[in-house]
Amino acid sequence: MAYSVVWFKRDLRVHDHAALQQAAARGPVLCLYVVEPSLWAEPDAATQHLHFLREGLLDLHAQLKALGTRLHVVTGEVTDVLSRLLALAPFEALYAHEETGNAATYRRDQVVGRWCRAHGVAWHETPQFGVVRRLPSRQRWQSQWAAHTRAPLLPAPEALQPVPLPWREPAMPSAVQLGLQDADPPLRQRGGRAEALAVLHEFLALRSAQYRGGISSPLRAPTACSRLSPYLALGCLSLREVVQATQVHMAQLPPEATRQRQGLAAFMSRLVWHCHFIQKLEDEPELEWRNLHRGYDGLRDEAANPEHLDALMHGRTGWPMVDACVAMLRETGWLNFRMRAMLVSVAAYPLWLHWRPVGLWLARQFLDYEPGIHWSQLQMQSGTTGINTTRVYNPIKQAHDHDPQGHFVRRWLPAMRCVPDAWLFEPWRMPPDVQARCGVQVGVDIAMPLVDLEAATRAAKARLHARRAQPEVRAAKAAIVEKHGSRKRSTPARARSGPPDHPGQASLF
């Protein structure tokens, strides 16, 4: 029996799934997901990613069951699984979405391509986002993104002719079996398309009115933001259906719904930036592990300041706003965009940490880890792209601006709950008698700042600006702008609410 294999990756749905529809039009389909141990051994993998994936796979299995088939979840390296399948039940074609992932998935896809050519299997890949493979120029990218998101949504196949797996597969391995030792955040979002649709509908109908003005506040952002980013990262929803659902809802709003309309317009702009940043990694995969602008090589030592990195990872920097954000991440797997930018800024400037180890740690912390967005943002905020202005977030100022009463800090840092308001932003200055009355000890219950914030930030900016002023560094900027820079003139009016390449514009839905 001639049949095709649909290889699900980060596209856990049956709706608006071009690969599945094309395979179904051809004939019988075997629906396959491969749990690849080599990918889970990568330093950006985390237990929460595996558990969120498992929930998405269970939902996908239910979707496929309604169409008359099932999802086969197999553990192993992809080419090993395909070779076994080809030997026991030969198939003619492999269908999948294009993936712009980390370096390991990039190499894996290259290996799969060679395997298909060697075995005479046709491999059909279709775009998933508004990301263009082998993009010749950024000049027309915006129009291509618009064309992709305007195209009609693909319905789920009416029915699928099932193909059984020719062997009995054991249960999906646990996190421990895959070598993952970190904890699953107890308050993280749950996976699957049903959860994703519920979050989308709630955001469009209710929470979008809070979006503008709410997404910067660590207190308001958990409900003001759409919270769709993990579902987009794993493909429980397609970008196109989110864009079109948003457009339909905006068209139906009454004239007086000004705040909601403004919120959804701002949200739409971030959907554009989502793909804009992933396109950077698609065009230059090396930005995951080396500076986008090579003139900044050697600016920071990747192995330097291990004590600073350890303190940051454990929420012991001494700046309450920073440490509270780390605590929230540990419990929820999520943080709003401004606080993400602040964390990276503190790491890059006063702590003078290289973006790569910080980025690997944050990749494990973020449930919505999307490599293209993640590594572009890390480099941008660390000042190594060569095309972005220096953005430094002072954690004390951020606390004054976004948590003036200390509600956020006191929620996530129990030791801060009895600290008087007078010492809320700089608790290390509390006199000993105040500490005694509070029952806390600075340096024990509340960390001392690792460095003098003002002096360390000033020194870091001086180093960066000295490197930026070098003639050879300045000369190399134009080529990076041409390849990766946004094109403001071609941006639709609704997509202009954020500055080009602003940290966090894409990972904070």
CSV table of N, CA and C in Angstrom, one decimal, residues 363-466:
chain,number,residue,atom,x,y,z
A,363,ALA,N,16.6,30.2,28.1
A,363,ALA,CA,15.8,29.3,27.2
A,363,ALA,C,15.2,28.2,28.0
A,364,ARG,N,15.8,27.7,29.0
A,364,ARG,CA,15.2,26.7,29.9
A,364,ARG,C,14.1,27.2,30.8
A,365,GLN,N,14.2,28.5,31.1
A,365,GLN,CA,13.2,29.1,32.0
A,365,GLN,C,11.9,29.5,31.2
A,366,PHE,N,12.1,29.9,30.0
A,366,PHE,CA,10.9,30.3,29.2
A,366,PHE,C,10.1,29.2,28.6
A,367,LEU,N,8.9,29.0,29.0
A,367,LEU,CA,8.1,28.0,28.4
A,367,LEU,C,7.9,28.3,26.9
A,368,ASP,N,7.8,29.5,26.5
A,368,ASP,CA,7.6,29.9,25.1
A,368,ASP,C,8.9,30.1,24.3
A,369,TYR,N,9.9,29.4,24.7
A,369,TYR,CA,11.2,29.5,24.1
A,369,TYR,C,11.1,29.3,22.6
A,370,GLU,N,11.4,30.3,21.8
A,370,GLU,CA,11.4,30.3,20.3
A,370,GLU,C,12.8,30.7,19.9
A,371,PRO,N,13.6,29.8,19.4
A,371,PRO,CA,15.0,30.2,19.1
A,371,PRO,C,15.2,31.4,18.3
A,372,GLY,N,14.5,31.6,17.2
A,372,GLY,CA,14.7,32.8,16.4
A,372,GLY,C,14.5,34.1,17.1
A,373,ILE,N,13.4,34.1,17.9
A,373,ILE,CA,13.2,35.3,18.7
A,373,ILE,C,14.2,35.5,19.8
A,374,HIS,N,14.4,34.4,20.5
A,374,HIS,CA,15.2,34.4,21.7
A,374,HIS,C,16.6,34.9,21.5
A,375,TRP,N,17.3,34.3,20.5
A,375,TRP,CA,18.7,34.6,20.3
A,375,TRP,C,18.9,36.0,19.7
A,376,SER,N,18.0,36.4,18.8
A,376,SER,CA,18.0,37.8,18.3
A,376,SER,C,17.9,38.8,19.4
A,377,GLN,N,16.9,38.5,20.3
A,377,GLN,CA,16.7,39.4,21.5
A,377,GLN,C,17.9,39.5,22.4
A,378,LEU,N,18.5,38.3,22.7
A,378,LEU,CA,19.7,38.3,23.6
A,378,LEU,C,20.8,39.1,23.0
A,379,GLN,N,21.1,39.0,21.7
A,379,GLN,CA,22.1,39.8,21.2
A,379,GLN,C,21.8,41.3,21.1
A,380,MET,N,20.6,41.6,20.8
A,380,MET,CA,20.2,42.9,20.7
A,380,MET,C,20.3,43.7,22.0
A,381,GLN,N,19.8,43.0,23.0
A,381,GLN,CA,19.9,43.7,24.3
A,381,GLN,C,21.3,43.7,24.9
A,382,SER,N,22.1,42.8,24.4
A,382,SER,CA,23.5,42.8,24.9
A,382,SER,C,24.4,43.7,24.1
A,383,GLY,N,23.9,44.3,23.0
A,383,GLY,CA,24.7,45.3,22.2
A,383,GLY,C,25.6,44.7,21.2
A,384,THR,N,25.4,43.4,20.7
A,384,THR,CA,26.3,42.8,19.8
A,384,THR,C,25.8,42.7,18.4
A,385,THR,N,24.6,43.3,18.1
A,385,THR,CA,24.1,43.2,16.7
A,385,THR,C,24.8,44.2,15.8
A,386,GLY,N,25.2,45.3,16.4
A,386,GLY,CA,25.9,46.4,15.7
A,386,GLY,C,24.9,47.3,15.0
A,387,ILE,N,23.6,47.1,15.1
A,387,ILE,CA,22.6,47.9,14.4
A,387,ILE,C,21.6,48.5,15.3
A,388,ASN,N,21.6,48.2,16.6
A,388,ASN,CA,20.6,48.7,17.5
A,388,ASN,C,21.2,49.6,18.6
A,389,THR,N,20.5,50.6,19.0
A,389,THR,CA,20.9,51.5,20.0
A,389,THR,C,21.1,50.8,21.3
A,390,THR,N,22.0,51.3,22.2
A,390,THR,CA,22.2,50.7,23.5
A,390,THR,C,21.0,50.9,24.4
A,391,ARG,N,20.4,49.8,24.9
A,391,ARG,CA,19.3,49.9,25.8
A,391,ARG,C,19.6,49.3,27.1
A,392,VAL,N,19.7,50.1,28.1
A,392,VAL,CA,20.1,49.7,29.5
A,392,VAL,C,18.9,49.9,30.4
A,393,TYR,N,18.4,48.9,31.1
A,393,TYR,CA,17.3,49.0,32.0
A,393,TYR,C,17.9,49.0,33.4
A,394,ASN,N,17.7,50.1,34.1
A,394,ASN,CA,18.1,50.2,35.5
A,394,ASN,C,17.0,49.5,36.4
A,395,PRO,N,17.4,48.4,37.1
A,395,PRO,CA,16.4,47.7,37.9
A,395,PRO,C,15.8,48.4,39.0
A,396,ILE,N,16.5,49.4,39.5
A,396,ILE,CA,15.9,50.3,40.6
A,396,ILE,C,14.8,51.2,40.0
A,397,LYS,N,15.1,51.8,38.8
A,397,LYS,CA,14.2,52.6,38.1
A,397,LYS,C,13.0,51.8,37.7
A,398,GLN,N,13.2,50.6,37.2
A,398,GLN,CA,12.1,49.8,36.7
A,398,GLN,C,11.1,49.5,37.9
A,399,ALA,N,11.7,49.2,39.1
A,399,ALA,CA,10.9,49.0,40.3
A,399,ALA,C,10.0,50.2,40.6
A,400,HIS,N,10.7,51.4,40.6
A,400,HIS,CA,9.9,52.7,40.8
A,400,HIS,C,8.8,52.8,39.8
A,401,ASP,N,9.1,52.5,38.5
A,401,ASP,CA,8.1,52.8,37.5
A,401,ASP,C,7.0,51.8,37.4
A,402,HIS,N,7.3,50.5,37.7
A,402,HIS,CA,6.3,49.5,37.5
A,402,HIS,C,5.9,48.7,38.7
A,403,ASP,N,6.5,49.0,39.8
A,403,ASP,CA,6.1,48.3,41.1
A,403,ASP,C,6.3,49.3,42.3
A,404,PRO,N,5.7,50.5,42.2
A,404,PRO,CA,6.0,51.5,43.2
A,404,PRO,C,5.6,51.1,44.6
A,405,GLN,N,4.5,50.3,44.7
A,405,GLN,CA,4.1,49.9,46.1
A,405,GLN,C,4.7,48.6,46.5
A,406,GLY,N,5.5,48.0,45.6
A,406,GLY,CA,6.2,46.7,46.0
A,406,GLY,C,5.4,45.5,46.0
A,407,HIS,N,4.2,45.6,45.3
A,407,HIS,CA,3.3,44.4,45.3
A,407,HIS,C,4.0,43.2,44.6
A,408,PHE,N,4.6,43.4,43.5
A,408,PHE,CA,5.2,42.4,42.7
A,408,PHE,C,6.4,41.8,43.5
A,409,VAL,N,7.3,42.6,44.0
A,409,VAL,CA,8.5,42.1,44.7
A,409,VAL,C,8.0,41.4,46.0
A,410,ARG,N,7.1,41.9,46.7
A,410,ARG,CA,6.7,41.2,47.9
A,410,ARG,C,5.9,39.9,47.6
A,411,ARG,N,5.3,39.8,46.5
A,411,ARG,CA,4.6,38.5,46.2
A,411,ARG,C,5.7,37.4,46.0
A,412,TRP,N,6.7,37.7,45.2
A,412,TRP,CA,7.7,36.7,44.8
A,412,TRP,C,8.9,36.6,45.7
A,413,LEU,N,9.1,37.5,46.6
A,413,LEU,CA,10.3,37.4,47.5
A,413,LEU,C,9.7,37.6,49.0
A,414,PRO,N,9.5,36.4,49.6
A,414,PRO,CA,8.9,36.5,51.0
A,414,PRO,C,9.7,37.3,51.9
A,415,ALA,N,11.0,37.4,51.8
A,415,ALA,CA,11.8,38.1,52.8
A,415,ALA,C,11.6,39.6,52.6
A,416,MET,N,11.0,40.1,51.5
A,416,MET,CA,10.7,41.5,51.3
A,416,MET,C,9.4,42.0,51.9
A,417,ARG,N,8.6,41.0,52.4
A,417,ARG,CA,7.2,41.4,52.8
A,417,ARG,C,7.2,42.3,54.0
A,418,CYS,N,8.2,42.2,54.9
A,418,CYS,CA,8.2,43.0,56.1
A,418,CYS,C,9.1,44.2,56.0
A,419,VAL,N,9.7,44.4,54.8
A,419,VAL,CA,10.6,45.5,54.6
A,419,VAL,C,9.8,46.8,54.5
A,420,PRO,N,10.1,47.8,55.3
A,420,PRO,CA,9.3,49.1,55.2
A,420,PRO,C,9.4,49.7,53.8
A,421,ASP,N,8.4,50.5,53.4
A,421,ASP,CA,8.4,51.1,52.1
A,421,ASP,C,9.6,52.0,51.9
A,422,ALA,N,10.2,52.6,52.9
A,422,ALA,CA,11.3,53.5,52.8
A,422,ALA,C,12.6,52.7,52.2
A,423,TRP,N,12.6,51.4,52.4
A,423,TRP,CA,13.8,50.6,52.0
A,423,TRP,C,13.4,49.6,50.9
A,424,LEU,N,12.3,49.8,50.3
A,424,LEU,CA,11.8,48.8,49.4
A,424,LEU,C,12.7,48.6,48.2
A,425,PHE,N,13.2,49.7,47.6
A,425,PHE,CA,13.9,49.7,46.4
A,425,PHE,C,15.4,49.4,46.6
A,426,GLU,N,15.9,49.7,47.8
A,426,GLU,CA,17.3,49.5,48.1
A,426,GLU,C,17.4,48.9,49.5
A,427,PRO,N,17.0,47.7,49.7
A,427,PRO,CA,16.9,47.1,51.1
A,427,PRO,C,18.2,46.9,51.7
A,428,TRP,N,19.3,46.9,50.9
A,428,TRP,CA,20.6,46.7,51.5
A,428,TRP,C,21.1,47.9,52.3
A,429,ARG,N,20.4,49.0,52.2
A,429,ARG,CA,20.7,50.2,53.0
A,429,ARG,C,20.0,50.3,54.3
A,430,MET,N,19.1,49.3,54.6
A,430,MET,CA,18.4,49.3,55.9
A,430,MET,C,19.4,49.3,57.1
A,431,PRO,N,19.2,50.1,58.0
A,431,PRO,CA,20.0,50.1,59.2
A,431,PRO,C,19.8,48.8,60.0
A,432,PRO,N,20.8,48.4,60.8
A,432,PRO,CA,20.7,47.1,61.5
A,432,PRO,C,19.5,47.0,62.4
A,433,ASP,N,19.1,48.1,63.1
A,433,ASP,CA,17.9,48.0,63.9
A,433,ASP,C,16.6,47.8,63.2
A,434,VAL,N,16.5,48.3,61.9
A,434,VAL,CA,15.3,48.1,61.1
A,434,VAL,C,15.3,46.6,60.7
A,435,GLN,N,16.5,46.1,60.3
A,435,GLN,CA,16.6,44.7,59.9
A,435,GLN,C,16.1,43.8,61.1
A,436,ALA,N,16.6,44.2,62.3
A,436,ALA,CA,16.2,43.4,63.5
A,436,ALA,C,14.7,43.4,63.7
A,437,ARG,N,14.1,44.6,63.5
A,437,ARG,CA,12.6,44.6,63.7
A,437,ARG,C,11.9,43.8,62.7
A,438,CYS,N,12.4,43.8,61.4
A,438,CYS,CA,11.8,43.1,60.3
A,438,CYS,C,12.1,41.6,60.4
A,439,GLY,N,13.1,41.2,61.2
A,439,GLY,CA,13.4,39.8,61.3
A,439,GLY,C,14.1,39.3,60.0
A,440,VAL,N,14.8,40.2,59.3
A,440,VAL,CA,15.6,39.8,58.2
A,440,VAL,C,17.0,40.3,58.3
A,441,GLN,N,17.9,39.6,57.6
A,441,GLN,CA,19.3,40.1,57.7
A,441,GLN,C,19.8,40.2,56.2
A,442,VAL,N,20.3,41.5,55.9
A,442,VAL,CA,20.8,41.7,54.6
A,442,VAL,C,22.1,40.9,54.5
A,443,GLY,N,22.3,40.2,53.4
A,443,GLY,CA,23.4,39.4,53.1
A,443,GLY,C,23.1,37.9,53.4
A,444,VAL,N,22.0,37.7,54.1
A,444,VAL,CA,21.5,36.3,54.4
A,444,VAL,C,20.1,36.1,53.8
A,445,ASP,N,19.1,36.8,54.3
A,445,ASP,CA,17.8,36.6,53.8
A,445,ASP,C,17.6,37.5,52.6
A,446,ILE,N,18.2,38.6,52.5
A,446,ILE,CA,18.1,39.5,51.3
A,446,ILE,C,19.6,39.7,50.8
A,447,ALA,N,19.8,39.4,49.6
A,447,ALA,CA,21.2,39.5,49.1
A,447,ALA,C,21.7,40.9,49.0
A,448,MET,N,23.0,41.0,49.1
A,448,MET,CA,23.6,42.3,48.8
A,448,MET,C,23.8,42.4,47.3
A,449,PRO,N,23.7,43.6,46.7
A,449,PRO,CA,24.0,43.8,45.3
A,449,PRO,C,25.4,43.2,45.0
A,450,LEU,N,25.5,42.6,43.9
A,450,LEU,CA,26.8,42.0,43.5
A,450,LEU,C,27.9,43.0,43.1
A,451,VAL,N,27.4,44.2,42.6
A,451,VAL,CA,28.3,45.3,42.2
A,451,VAL,C,27.6,46.6,42.5
A,452,ASP,N,28.4,47.6,42.4
A,452,ASP,CA,27.8,49.0,42.5
A,452,ASP,C,27.1,49.2,41.1
A,453,LEU,N,25.8,49.4,41.1
A,453,LEU,CA,25.0,49.4,39.9
A,453,LEU,C,25.5,50.5,39.0
A,454,GLU,N,25.6,51.7,39.5
A,454,GLU,CA,25.9,52.9,38.7
A,454,GLU,C,27.3,52.8,38.1
A,455,ALA,N,28.2,52.5,38.9
A,455,ALA,CA,29.6,52.4,38.4
A,455,ALA,C,29.8,51.3,37.4
A,456,ALA,N,29.3,50.1,37.7
A,456,ALA,CA,29.4,49.0,36.8
A,456,ALA,C,28.7,49.2,35.5
A,457,THR,N,27.6,49.8,35.5
A,457,THR,CA,26.9,50.1,34.3
A,457,THR,C,27.6,51.1,33.4
A,458,ARG,N,28.1,52.2,34.1
A,458,ARG,CA,28.9,53.2,33.4
A,458,ARG,C,30.1,52.6,32.7
A,459,ALA,N,30.8,51.7,33.4
A,459,ALA,CA,32.0,51.1,32.9
A,459,ALA,C,31.7,50.2,31.7
A,460,ALA,N,30.6,49.4,31.8
A,460,ALA,CA,30.1,48.5,30.7
A,460,ALA,C,29.8,49.3,29.5
A,461,LYS,N,29.0,50.4,29.6
A,461,LYS,CA,28.7,51.2,28.5
A,461,LYS,C,29.9,51.8,27.8
A,462,ALA,N,30.9,52.2,28.6
A,462,ALA,CA,32.1,52.8,28.1
A,462,ALA,C,32.8,51.7,27.2
A,463,ARG,N,32.9,50.5,27.7
A,463,ARG,CA,33.6,49.4,26.9
A,463,ARG,C,32.8,49.2,25.6
A,464,LEU,N,31.5,49.1,25.7
A,464,LEU,CA,30.7,48.8,24.5
A,464,LEU,C,30.9,50.0,23.5
A,465,HIS,N,30.8,51.2,23.9
A,465,HIS,CA,30.8,52.3,23.0
A,465,HIS,C,32.2,52.5,22.4
A,466,ALA,N,33.3,52.2,23.2
A,466,ALA,CA,34.6,52.2,22.6
A,466,ALA,C,34.8,51.2,21.5
